[in-house]
Amino acid sequence: MKFSVYQPPRAKAGKVPVLYYLAGLTCTEETFPTKAHAQAVAAELGLMLIAPDTSPRQPRIPGDAEKWDFGQGAGFYVDATQAPWSTNYRMYSYVTRELPEVVAANLPALSDASGIFGHSMGGHGALTIALRNPTQYKSVSAFAPICAPMQCPWGQKAFTNYLGLDQEKWRGHDASELLAQKPFPAHILVDQGTGDQFLAEHQLLPEKLSAAAAKSGQRLTLRMQSGYDHGYYFIQTFMADHLKHHAQILM
């Protein structure tokens, strides 16, 4: 597995908070550092940025690239239980256990000051991972996340193939289901563009996340940004807000 790293200048003097970014469908570990324009603000705030790939790349599985929204580039940040995906498609364990171990062993990262955020499929991953591991991740935010994968075509395809037909096993990877049961300790920030084509196609369902937050009493700021689509110009525009959101909690 490959991942990208940005170290702020103050990392030369000591350990710094680390912020993990999970990318969306079809992306790689290079997407965030080249498109998000996060480094300048991260330098000012003293945040280390880590961006992993979105799925395993080797060994190849027959048919793993036939669908752009499933398989290679589309790991959905779950540990697959269904063959043939279960051997290597274990992104949940990779993000929550293996990657932090590598980071702690090789980089000047504060192990007790970690946050997580992401976009689209990665927003789904960030929210579910934070909600399931609130002591490991102190802060969380998302751009246009898949908020209720159990109820949208992307999530239903991924969960059926990775996790099987038993929908009870899906609930632990659905942010709206998790949030309705228990709030995250810190404030959550989510930005969603109103011109997002996938919002119109009912793939993202932010209203489900808002309803879940209301049910559990979660502190959630869901900002519907007028006219913005699903792309990285949208992410660039509000990146500074998200980095500052995390810094306020992690510093």
PDB file of C-alpha atoms in Angstrom:
ATOM      1  CA  MET A   1       0.000   0.000   0.000  1.00  0.00           C
ATOM      2  CA  LYS A   2       1.123   3.522  -0.798  1.00  0.00           C
ATOM      3  CA  PHE A   3       0.299   6.710   1.084  1.00  0.00           C
ATOM      4  CA  SER A   4       1.310  10.338   0.798  1.00  0.00           C
ATOM      5  CA  VAL A   5       2.706  12.482   3.610  1.00  0.00           C
ATOM      6  CA  TYR A   6       2.956  16.239   4.143  1.00  0.00           C
ATOM      7  CA  GLN A   7       5.041  17.358   7.111  1.00  0.00           C
ATOM      8  CA  PRO A   8       4.699  20.973   8.301  1.00  0.00           C
ATOM      9  CA  PRO A   9       7.844  22.974   9.105  1.00  0.00           C
ATOM     10  CA  ARG A  10       7.366  22.643  12.854  1.00  0.00           C
ATOM     11  CA  ALA A  11       7.680  18.832  12.530  1.00  0.00           C
ATOM     12  CA  LYS A  12      11.438  19.439  12.327  1.00  0.00           C
ATOM     13  CA  ALA A  13      11.371  20.532  15.957  1.00  0.00           C
ATOM     14  CA  GLY A  14       9.099  17.857  17.385  1.00  0.00           C
ATOM     15  CA  LYS A  15       5.986  15.779  17.028  1.00  0.00           C
ATOM     16  CA  VAL A  16       2.839  17.326  15.544  1.00  0.00           C
ATOM     17  CA  PRO A  17      -0.857  16.406  15.258  1.00  0.00           C
ATOM     18  CA  VAL A  18      -1.715  14.146  12.316  1.00  0.00           C
ATOM     19  CA  LEU A  19      -4.754  14.438  10.072  1.00  0.00           C
ATOM     20  CA  TYR A  20      -5.740  11.486   7.887  1.00  0.00           C
ATOM     21  CA  TYR A  21      -7.563  12.162   4.610  1.00  0.00           C
ATOM     22  CA  LEU A  22      -9.603   9.432   2.903  1.00  0.00           C
ATOM     23  CA  ALA A  23     -10.221   9.984  -0.807  1.00  0.00           C
ATOM     24  CA  GLY A  24     -13.212   9.045  -2.920  1.00  0.00           C
ATOM     25  CA  LEU A  25     -14.009   6.621  -5.705  1.00  0.00           C
ATOM     26  CA  THR A  26     -11.317   6.136  -8.407  1.00  0.00           C
ATOM     27  CA  CYS A  27      -8.746   8.173  -6.436  1.00  0.00           C
ATOM     28  CA  THR A  28      -5.256   7.238  -5.255  1.00  0.00           C
ATOM     29  CA  GLU A  29      -2.831   8.446  -2.590  1.00  0.00           C
ATOM     30  CA  GLU A  30      -1.784  11.200  -5.014  1.00  0.00           C
ATOM     31  CA  THR A  31      -5.214  12.804  -5.454  1.00  0.00           C
ATOM     32  CA  PHE A  32      -5.338  14.759  -2.208  1.00  0.00           C
ATOM     33  CA  PRO A  33      -1.812  16.264  -2.240  1.00  0.00           C
ATOM     34  CA  THR A  34      -2.118  17.352  -5.880  1.00  0.00           C
ATOM     35  CA  LYS A  35      -5.722  18.607  -5.967  1.00  0.00           C
ATOM     36  CA  ALA A  36      -6.832  19.703  -2.489  1.00  0.00           C
ATOM     37  CA  HIS A  37      -4.440  22.648  -1.981  1.00  0.00           C
ATOM     38  CA  ALA A  38      -4.146  21.870   1.718  1.00  0.00           C
ATOM     39  CA  GLN A  39      -0.417  22.231   2.340  1.00  0.00           C
ATOM     40  CA  ALA A  40      -0.150  25.995   2.846  1.00  0.00           C
ATOM     41  CA  VAL A  41      -2.779  26.105   5.595  1.00  0.00           C
ATOM     42  CA  ALA A  42      -1.468  22.870   7.131  1.00  0.00           C
ATOM     43  CA  ALA A  43       1.964  24.517   7.312  1.00  0.00           C
ATOM     44  CA  GLU A  44       0.531  27.502   9.189  1.00  0.00           C
ATOM     45  CA  LEU A  45      -1.420  25.301  11.583  1.00  0.00           C
ATOM     46  CA  GLY A  46       1.308  22.703  12.114  1.00  0.00           C
ATOM     47  CA  LEU A  47      -0.689  19.701  10.896  1.00  0.00           C
ATOM     48  CA  MET A  48       0.799  16.583   9.332  1.00  0.00           C
ATOM     49  CA  LEU A  49      -1.349  15.264   6.469  1.00  0.00           C
ATOM     50  CA  ILE A  50      -1.566  11.559   5.595  1.00  0.00           C
ATOM     51  CA  ALA A  51      -3.516  10.299   2.563  1.00  0.00           C
ATOM     52  CA  PRO A  52      -3.693   6.534   1.854  1.00  0.00           C
ATOM     53  CA  ASP A  53      -4.736   4.868  -1.373  1.00  0.00           C
ATOM     54  CA  THR A  54      -8.404   3.902  -1.767  1.00  0.00           C
ATOM     55  CA  SER A  55      -7.918   0.160  -2.247  1.00  0.00           C
ATOM     56  CA  PRO A  56      -5.253  -2.531  -2.583  1.00  0.00           C
ATOM     57  CA  ARG A  57      -3.564  -2.630  -6.014  1.00  0.00           C
ATOM     58  CA  GLN A  58      -1.827  -6.021  -5.807  1.00  0.00           C
ATOM     59  CA  PRO A  59      -2.472  -8.863  -6.140  1.00  0.00           C
ATOM     60  CA  ARG A  60      -5.068  -8.284  -8.827  1.00  0.00           C
ATOM     61  CA  ILE A  61      -8.478  -9.935  -8.564  1.00  0.00           C
ATOM     62  CA  PRO A  62     -10.263 -10.947 -11.786  1.00  0.00           C
ATOM     63  CA  GLY A  63     -12.803  -8.259 -12.653  1.00  0.00           C
ATOM     64  CA  ASP A  64     -11.530  -5.816 -10.029  1.00  0.00           C
ATOM     65  CA  ALA A  65     -11.505  -2.905 -12.509  1.00  0.00           C
ATOM     66  CA  GLU A  66     -14.709  -3.643 -14.430  1.00  0.00           C
ATOM     67  CA  LYS A  67     -16.778  -1.184 -12.363  1.00  0.00           C
ATOM     68  CA  TRP A  68     -15.586   2.330 -11.515  1.00  0.00           C
ATOM     69  CA  ASP A  69     -17.600   2.307  -8.291  1.00  0.00           C
ATOM     70  CA  PHE A  70     -16.583  -1.129  -7.016  1.00  0.00           C
ATOM     71  CA  GLY A  71     -13.293  -2.994  -6.697  1.00  0.00           C
ATOM     72  CA  GLN A  72     -10.010  -1.281  -7.451  1.00  0.00           C
ATOM     73  CA  GLY A  73     -10.098   2.345  -6.312  1.00  0.00           C
ATOM     74  CA  ALA A  74     -13.302   1.639  -4.395  1.00  0.00           C
ATOM     75  CA  GLY A  75     -12.459  -0.167  -1.163  1.00  0.00           C
ATOM     76  CA  PHE A  76     -15.184   1.689   0.816  1.00  0.00           C
ATOM     77  CA  TYR A  77     -13.024   1.543   3.963  1.00  0.00           C
ATOM     78  CA  VAL A  78     -14.508  -1.745   5.168  1.00  0.00           C
ATOM     79  CA  ASP A  79     -12.959  -5.140   5.916  1.00  0.00           C
ATOM     80  CA  ALA A  80     -14.474  -7.398   3.267  1.00  0.00           C
ATOM     81  CA  THR A  81     -15.833 -10.728   4.491  1.00  0.00           C
ATOM     82  CA  GLN A  82     -16.798 -12.158   1.092  1.00  0.00           C
ATOM     83  CA  ALA A  83     -14.440 -14.034  -1.225  1.00  0.00           C
ATOM     84  CA  PRO A  84     -12.390 -13.126  -3.192  1.00  0.00           C
ATOM     85  CA  TRP A  85     -12.265  -9.635  -1.637  1.00  0.00           C
ATOM     86  CA  SER A  86     -11.794 -10.742   1.966  1.00  0.00           C
ATOM     87  CA  THR A  87      -8.123 -11.659   1.576  1.00  0.00           C
ATOM     88  CA  ASN A  88      -6.809  -8.203   0.680  1.00  0.00           C
ATOM     89  CA  TYR A  89      -9.664  -5.684   0.740  1.00  0.00           C
ATOM     90  CA  ARG A  90      -9.333  -4.831   4.414  1.00  0.00           C
ATOM     91  CA  MET A  91      -9.253  -1.057   4.292  1.00  0.00           C
ATOM     92  CA  TYR A  92     -10.849  -0.535   7.703  1.00  0.00           C
ATOM     93  CA  SER A  93      -8.035  -2.448   9.429  1.00  0.00           C
ATOM     94  CA  TYR A  94      -5.447  -0.759   7.246  1.00  0.00           C
ATOM     95  CA  VAL A  95      -6.628   2.777   8.045  1.00  0.00           C
ATOM     96  CA  THR A  96      -7.299   2.241  11.748  1.00  0.00           C
ATOM     97  CA  ARG A  97      -4.427  -0.075  12.691  1.00  0.00           C
ATOM     98  CA  GLU A  98      -1.702  -0.771  10.123  1.00  0.00           C
ATOM     99  CA  LEU A  99      -1.262   2.754   8.745  1.00  0.00           C
ATOM    100  CA  PRO A 100      -1.135   4.494  12.165  1.00  0.00           C
ATOM    101  CA  GLU A 101       1.477   1.954  13.269  1.00  0.00           C
ATOM    102  CA  VAL A 102       3.649   2.778  10.251  1.00  0.00           C
ATOM    103  CA  VAL A 103       3.177   6.504  10.805  1.00  0.00           C
ATOM    104  CA  ALA A 104       4.039   6.268  14.509  1.00  0.00           C
ATOM    105  CA  ALA A 105       7.168   4.241  13.798  1.00  0.00           C
ATOM    106  CA  ASN A 106       8.529   6.452  11.038  1.00  0.00           C
ATOM    107  CA  LEU A 107       7.156   9.994  11.337  1.00  0.00           C
ATOM    108  CA  PRO A 108       7.031  12.720  14.034  1.00  0.00           C
ATOM    109  CA  ALA A 109       3.298  12.329  14.641  1.00  0.00           C
ATOM    110  CA  LEU A 110       1.560  12.818  17.988  1.00  0.00           C
ATOM    111  CA  SER A 111      -0.220   9.513  18.492  1.00  0.00           C
ATOM    112  CA  ASP A 112      -2.806  11.034  20.842  1.00  0.00           C
ATOM    113  CA  ALA A 113      -3.687  13.917  18.494  1.00  0.00           C
ATOM    114  CA  SER A 114      -5.152  12.327  15.377  1.00  0.00           C
ATOM    115  CA  GLY A 115      -8.074  13.500  13.249  1.00  0.00           C
ATOM    116  CA  ILE A 116      -9.706  12.133  10.118  1.00  0.00           C
ATOM    117  CA  PHE A 117     -11.597  13.614   7.182  1.00  0.00           C
ATOM    118  CA  GLY A 118     -12.459  12.703   3.619  1.00  0.00           C
ATOM    119  CA  HIS A 119     -14.468  13.196   0.444  1.00  0.00           C
ATOM    120  CA  SER A 120     -17.425  11.216  -0.918  1.00  0.00           C
ATOM    121  CA  MET A 121     -16.600   7.518  -0.319  1.00  0.00           C
ATOM    122  CA  GLY A 122     -13.774   8.837   1.860  1.00  0.00           C
ATOM    123  CA  GLY A 123     -16.206  11.061   3.742  1.00  0.00           C
ATOM    124  CA  HIS A 124     -18.206   7.920   4.487  1.00  0.00           C
ATOM    125  CA  GLY A 125     -15.003   6.264   5.650  1.00  0.00           C
ATOM    126  CA  ALA A 126     -13.945   9.171   7.831  1.00  0.00           C
ATOM    127  CA  LEU A 127     -17.313   9.478   9.549  1.00  0.00           C
ATOM    128  CA  THR A 128     -17.771   5.762  10.209  1.00  0.00           C
ATOM    129  CA  ILE A 129     -14.186   5.232  11.336  1.00  0.00           C
ATOM    130  CA  ALA A 130     -14.328   8.193  13.729  1.00  0.00           C
ATOM    131  CA  LEU A 131     -17.693   7.153  15.123  1.00  0.00           C
ATOM    132  CA  ARG A 132     -16.412   3.639  15.747  1.00  0.00           C
ATOM    133  CA  ASN A 133     -13.109   4.808  17.229  1.00  0.00           C
ATOM    134  CA  PRO A 134     -13.806   8.038  19.161  1.00  0.00           C
ATOM    135  CA  THR A 135     -10.777   7.661  21.422  1.00  0.00           C
ATOM    136  CA  GLN A 136      -8.378   7.162  18.508  1.00  0.00           C
ATOM    137  CA  TYR A 137      -9.658  10.082  16.415  1.00  0.00           C
ATOM    138  CA  LYS A 138     -10.296  13.328  18.262  1.00  0.00           C
ATOM    139  CA  SER A 139     -11.765  15.227  15.281  1.00  0.00           C
ATOM    140  CA  VAL A 140     -13.715  14.446  12.107  1.00  0.00           C
ATOM    141  CA  SER A 141     -15.131  16.277   9.093  1.00  0.00           C
ATOM    142  CA  ALA A 142     -16.231  15.456   5.553  1.00  0.00           C
ATOM    143  CA  PHE A 143     -16.820  16.865   2.087  1.00  0.00           C
ATOM    144  CA  ALA A 144     -19.929  15.530   0.303  1.00  0.00           C
ATOM    145  CA  PRO A 145     -19.869  12.213   2.193  1.00  0.00           C
ATOM    146  CA  ILE A 146     -21.944   9.137   1.415  1.00  0.00           C
ATOM    147  CA  CYS A 147     -23.990   9.593   4.578  1.00  0.00           C
ATOM    148  CA  ALA A 148     -26.295   6.572   4.440  1.00  0.00           C
ATOM    149  CA  PRO A 149     -24.695   3.865   2.272  1.00  0.00           C
ATOM    150  CA  MET A 150     -27.302   1.296   3.266  1.00  0.00           C
ATOM    151  CA  GLN A 151     -29.870   3.416   1.435  1.00  0.00           C
ATOM    152  CA  CYS A 152     -27.990   4.406  -1.743  1.00  0.00           C
ATOM    153  CA  PRO A 153     -26.916   2.476  -4.880  1.00  0.00           C
ATOM    154  CA  TRP A 154     -23.170   2.941  -4.303  1.00  0.00           C
ATOM    155  CA  GLY A 155     -23.324   1.612  -0.772  1.00  0.00           C
ATOM    156  CA  GLN A 156     -25.706  -1.219  -1.545  1.00  0.00           C
ATOM    157  CA  LYS A 157     -23.441  -2.483  -4.343  1.00  0.00           C
ATOM    158  CA  ALA A 158     -20.303  -2.244  -2.226  1.00  0.00           C
ATOM    159  CA  PHE A 159     -21.776  -3.711   0.936  1.00  0.00           C
ATOM    160  CA  THR A 160     -23.454  -6.624  -0.863  1.00  0.00           C
ATOM    161  CA  ASN A 161     -20.207  -7.634  -2.554  1.00  0.00           C
ATOM    162  CA  TYR A 162     -17.824  -6.911   0.317  1.00  0.00           C
ATOM    163  CA  LEU A 163     -19.964  -7.808   3.354  1.00  0.00           C
ATOM    164  CA  GLY A 164     -22.675 -10.154   2.056  1.00  0.00           C
ATOM    165  CA  LEU A 165     -26.458 -10.015   2.036  1.00  0.00           C
ATOM    166  CA  ASP A 166     -27.052  -9.696   5.791  1.00  0.00           C
ATOM    167  CA  GLN A 167     -27.844  -6.013   6.186  1.00  0.00           C
ATOM    168  CA  GLU A 168     -27.364  -6.151   9.941  1.00  0.00           C
ATOM    169  CA  LYS A 169     -23.650  -6.461   9.197  1.00  0.00           C
ATOM    170  CA  TRP A 170     -23.824  -3.266   7.136  1.00  0.00           C
ATOM    171  CA  ARG A 171     -24.973  -1.044   9.998  1.00  0.00           C
ATOM    172  CA  GLY A 172     -21.516  -0.749  11.516  1.00  0.00           C
ATOM    173  CA  HIS A 173     -20.338   0.959   8.326  1.00  0.00           C
ATOM    174  CA  ASP A 174     -23.203   3.411   7.886  1.00  0.00           C
ATOM    175  CA  ALA A 175     -22.576   6.857   9.397  1.00  0.00           C
ATOM    176  CA  SER A 176     -26.252   7.684   9.828  1.00  0.00           C
ATOM    177  CA  GLU A 177     -26.953   4.391  11.582  1.00  0.00           C
ATOM    178  CA  LEU A 178     -23.963   4.829  13.891  1.00  0.00           C
ATOM    179  CA  LEU A 179     -24.629   8.480  14.668  1.00  0.00           C
ATOM    180  CA  ALA A 180     -28.264   7.836  15.540  1.00  0.00           C
ATOM    181  CA  GLN A 181     -27.093   5.445  18.262  1.00  0.00           C
ATOM    182  CA  LYS A 182     -24.321   7.520  19.844  1.00  0.00           C
ATOM    183  CA  PRO A 183     -22.836  10.990  19.260  1.00  0.00           C
ATOM    184  CA  PHE A 184     -19.183  11.682  18.544  1.00  0.00           C
ATOM    185  CA  PRO A 185     -17.481  13.558  21.421  1.00  0.00           C
ATOM    186  CA  ALA A 186     -16.427  16.542  19.270  1.00  0.00           C
ATOM    187  CA  HIS A 187     -18.254  18.823  16.861  1.00  0.00           C
ATOM    188  CA  ILE A 188     -18.589  17.413  13.302  1.00  0.00           C
ATOM    189  CA  LEU A 189     -18.258  19.618  10.189  1.00  0.00           C
ATOM    190  CA  VAL A 190     -19.741  18.564   6.828  1.00  0.00           C
ATOM    191  CA  ASP A 191     -19.837  20.579   3.600  1.00  0.00           C
ATOM    192  CA  GLN A 192     -22.112  19.604   0.708  1.00  0.00           C
ATOM    193  CA  GLY A 193     -22.534  21.397  -2.625  1.00  0.00           C
ATOM    194  CA  THR A 194     -26.095  22.012  -3.768  1.00  0.00           C
ATOM    195  CA  GLY A 195     -25.049  21.538  -7.421  1.00  0.00           C
ATOM    196  CA  ASP A 196     -23.560  18.106  -6.756  1.00  0.00           C
ATOM    197  CA  GLN A 197     -24.831  15.633  -9.376  1.00  0.00           C
ATOM    198  CA  PHE A 198     -24.596  12.770  -6.889  1.00  0.00           C
ATOM    199  CA  LEU A 199     -26.768  14.672  -4.425  1.00  0.00           C
ATOM    200  CA  ALA A 200     -29.460  14.771  -7.100  1.00  0.00           C
ATOM    201  CA  GLU A 201     -28.980  11.045  -7.741  1.00  0.00           C
ATOM    202  CA  HIS A 202     -29.620  10.276  -4.040  1.00  0.00           C
ATOM    203  CA  GLN A 203     -26.161   8.790  -3.492  1.00  0.00           C
ATOM    204  CA  LEU A 204     -25.140  11.117  -0.638  1.00  0.00           C
ATOM    205  CA  LEU A 205     -28.280  11.660   1.509  1.00  0.00           C
ATOM    206  CA  PRO A 206     -27.002  14.344   3.927  1.00  0.00           C
ATOM    207  CA  GLU A 207     -30.516  14.726   5.301  1.00  0.00           C
ATOM    208  CA  LYS A 208     -30.161  11.245   6.823  1.00  0.00           C
ATOM    209  CA  LEU A 209     -27.027  12.314   8.698  1.00  0.00           C
ATOM    210  CA  SER A 210     -28.743  15.476   9.926  1.00  0.00           C
ATOM    211  CA  ALA A 211     -31.693  13.455  11.216  1.00  0.00           C
ATOM    212  CA  ALA A 212     -29.360  11.013  12.956  1.00  0.00           C
ATOM    213  CA  ALA A 213     -27.499  13.895  14.620  1.00  0.00           C
ATOM    214  CA  ALA A 214     -30.755  15.348  15.872  1.00  0.00           C
ATOM    215  CA  LYS A 215     -31.715  11.970  17.316  1.00  0.00           C
ATOM    216  CA  SER A 216     -28.473  11.470  19.253  1.00  0.00           C
ATOM    217  CA  GLY A 217     -27.828  15.108  20.130  1.00  0.00           C
ATOM    218  CA  GLN A 218     -24.678  15.321  18.007  1.00  0.00           C
ATOM    219  CA  ARG A 219     -23.090  18.719  17.469  1.00  0.00           C
ATOM    220  CA  LEU A 220     -23.149  18.848  13.663  1.00  0.00           C
ATOM    221  CA  THR A 221     -22.626  21.735  11.253  1.00  0.00           C
ATOM    222  CA  LEU A 222     -23.948  20.675   7.836  1.00  0.00           C
ATOM    223  CA  ARG A 223     -23.310  23.475   5.351  1.00  0.00           C
ATOM    224  CA  MET A 224     -25.155  23.309   2.028  1.00  0.00           C
ATOM    225  CA  GLN A 225     -22.872  25.323  -0.258  1.00  0.00           C
ATOM    226  CA  SER A 226     -24.853  26.945  -3.069  1.00  0.00           C
ATOM    227  CA  GLY A 227     -23.911  25.895  -6.594  1.00  0.00           C
ATOM    228  CA  TYR A 228     -20.876  23.777  -5.780  1.00  0.00           C
ATOM    229  CA  ASP A 229     -20.467  20.366  -7.424  1.00  0.00           C
ATOM    230  CA  HIS A 230     -18.688  17.193  -6.283  1.00  0.00           C
ATOM    231  CA  GLY A 231     -15.200  18.107  -7.488  1.00  0.00           C
ATOM    232  CA  TYR A 232     -11.959  19.358  -6.013  1.00  0.00           C
ATOM    233  CA  TYR A 233     -12.586  23.062  -6.699  1.00  0.00           C
ATOM    234  CA  PHE A 234     -15.357  22.668  -4.115  1.00  0.00           C
ATOM    235  CA  ILE A 235     -12.930  20.976  -1.743  1.00  0.00           C
ATOM    236  CA  GLN A 236     -10.239  23.623  -2.303  1.00  0.00           C
ATOM    237  CA  THR A 237     -12.699  26.396  -1.495  1.00  0.00           C
ATOM    238  CA  PHE A 238     -13.524  25.082   1.973  1.00  0.00           C
ATOM    239  CA  MET A 239     -10.310  23.204   2.806  1.00  0.00           C
ATOM    240  CA  ALA A 240      -9.024  25.924   5.131  1.00  0.00           C
ATOM    241  CA  ASP A 241     -12.230  25.771   7.180  1.00  0.00           C
ATOM    242  CA  HIS A 242     -11.819  22.034   7.644  1.00  0.00           C
ATOM    243  CA  LEU A 243      -8.157  22.205   8.593  1.00  0.00           C
ATOM    244  CA  LYS A 244      -8.909  24.928  11.143  1.00  0.00           C
ATOM    245  CA  HIS A 245     -11.799  22.851  12.490  1.00  0.00           C
ATOM    246  CA  HIS A 246      -9.391  19.979  13.169  1.00  0.00           C
ATOM    247  CA  ALA A 247      -6.608  22.188  14.517  1.00  0.00           C
ATOM    248  CA  GLN A 248      -8.919  23.729  17.102  1.00  0.00           C
ATOM    249  CA  ILE A 249      -9.618  20.276  18.488  1.00  0.00           C
ATOM    250  CA  LEU A 250      -6.192  18.650  18.076  1.00  0.00           C
ATOM    251  CA  MET A 251      -3.925  21.450  19.247  1.00  0.00           C
TER     252      MET A 251
END
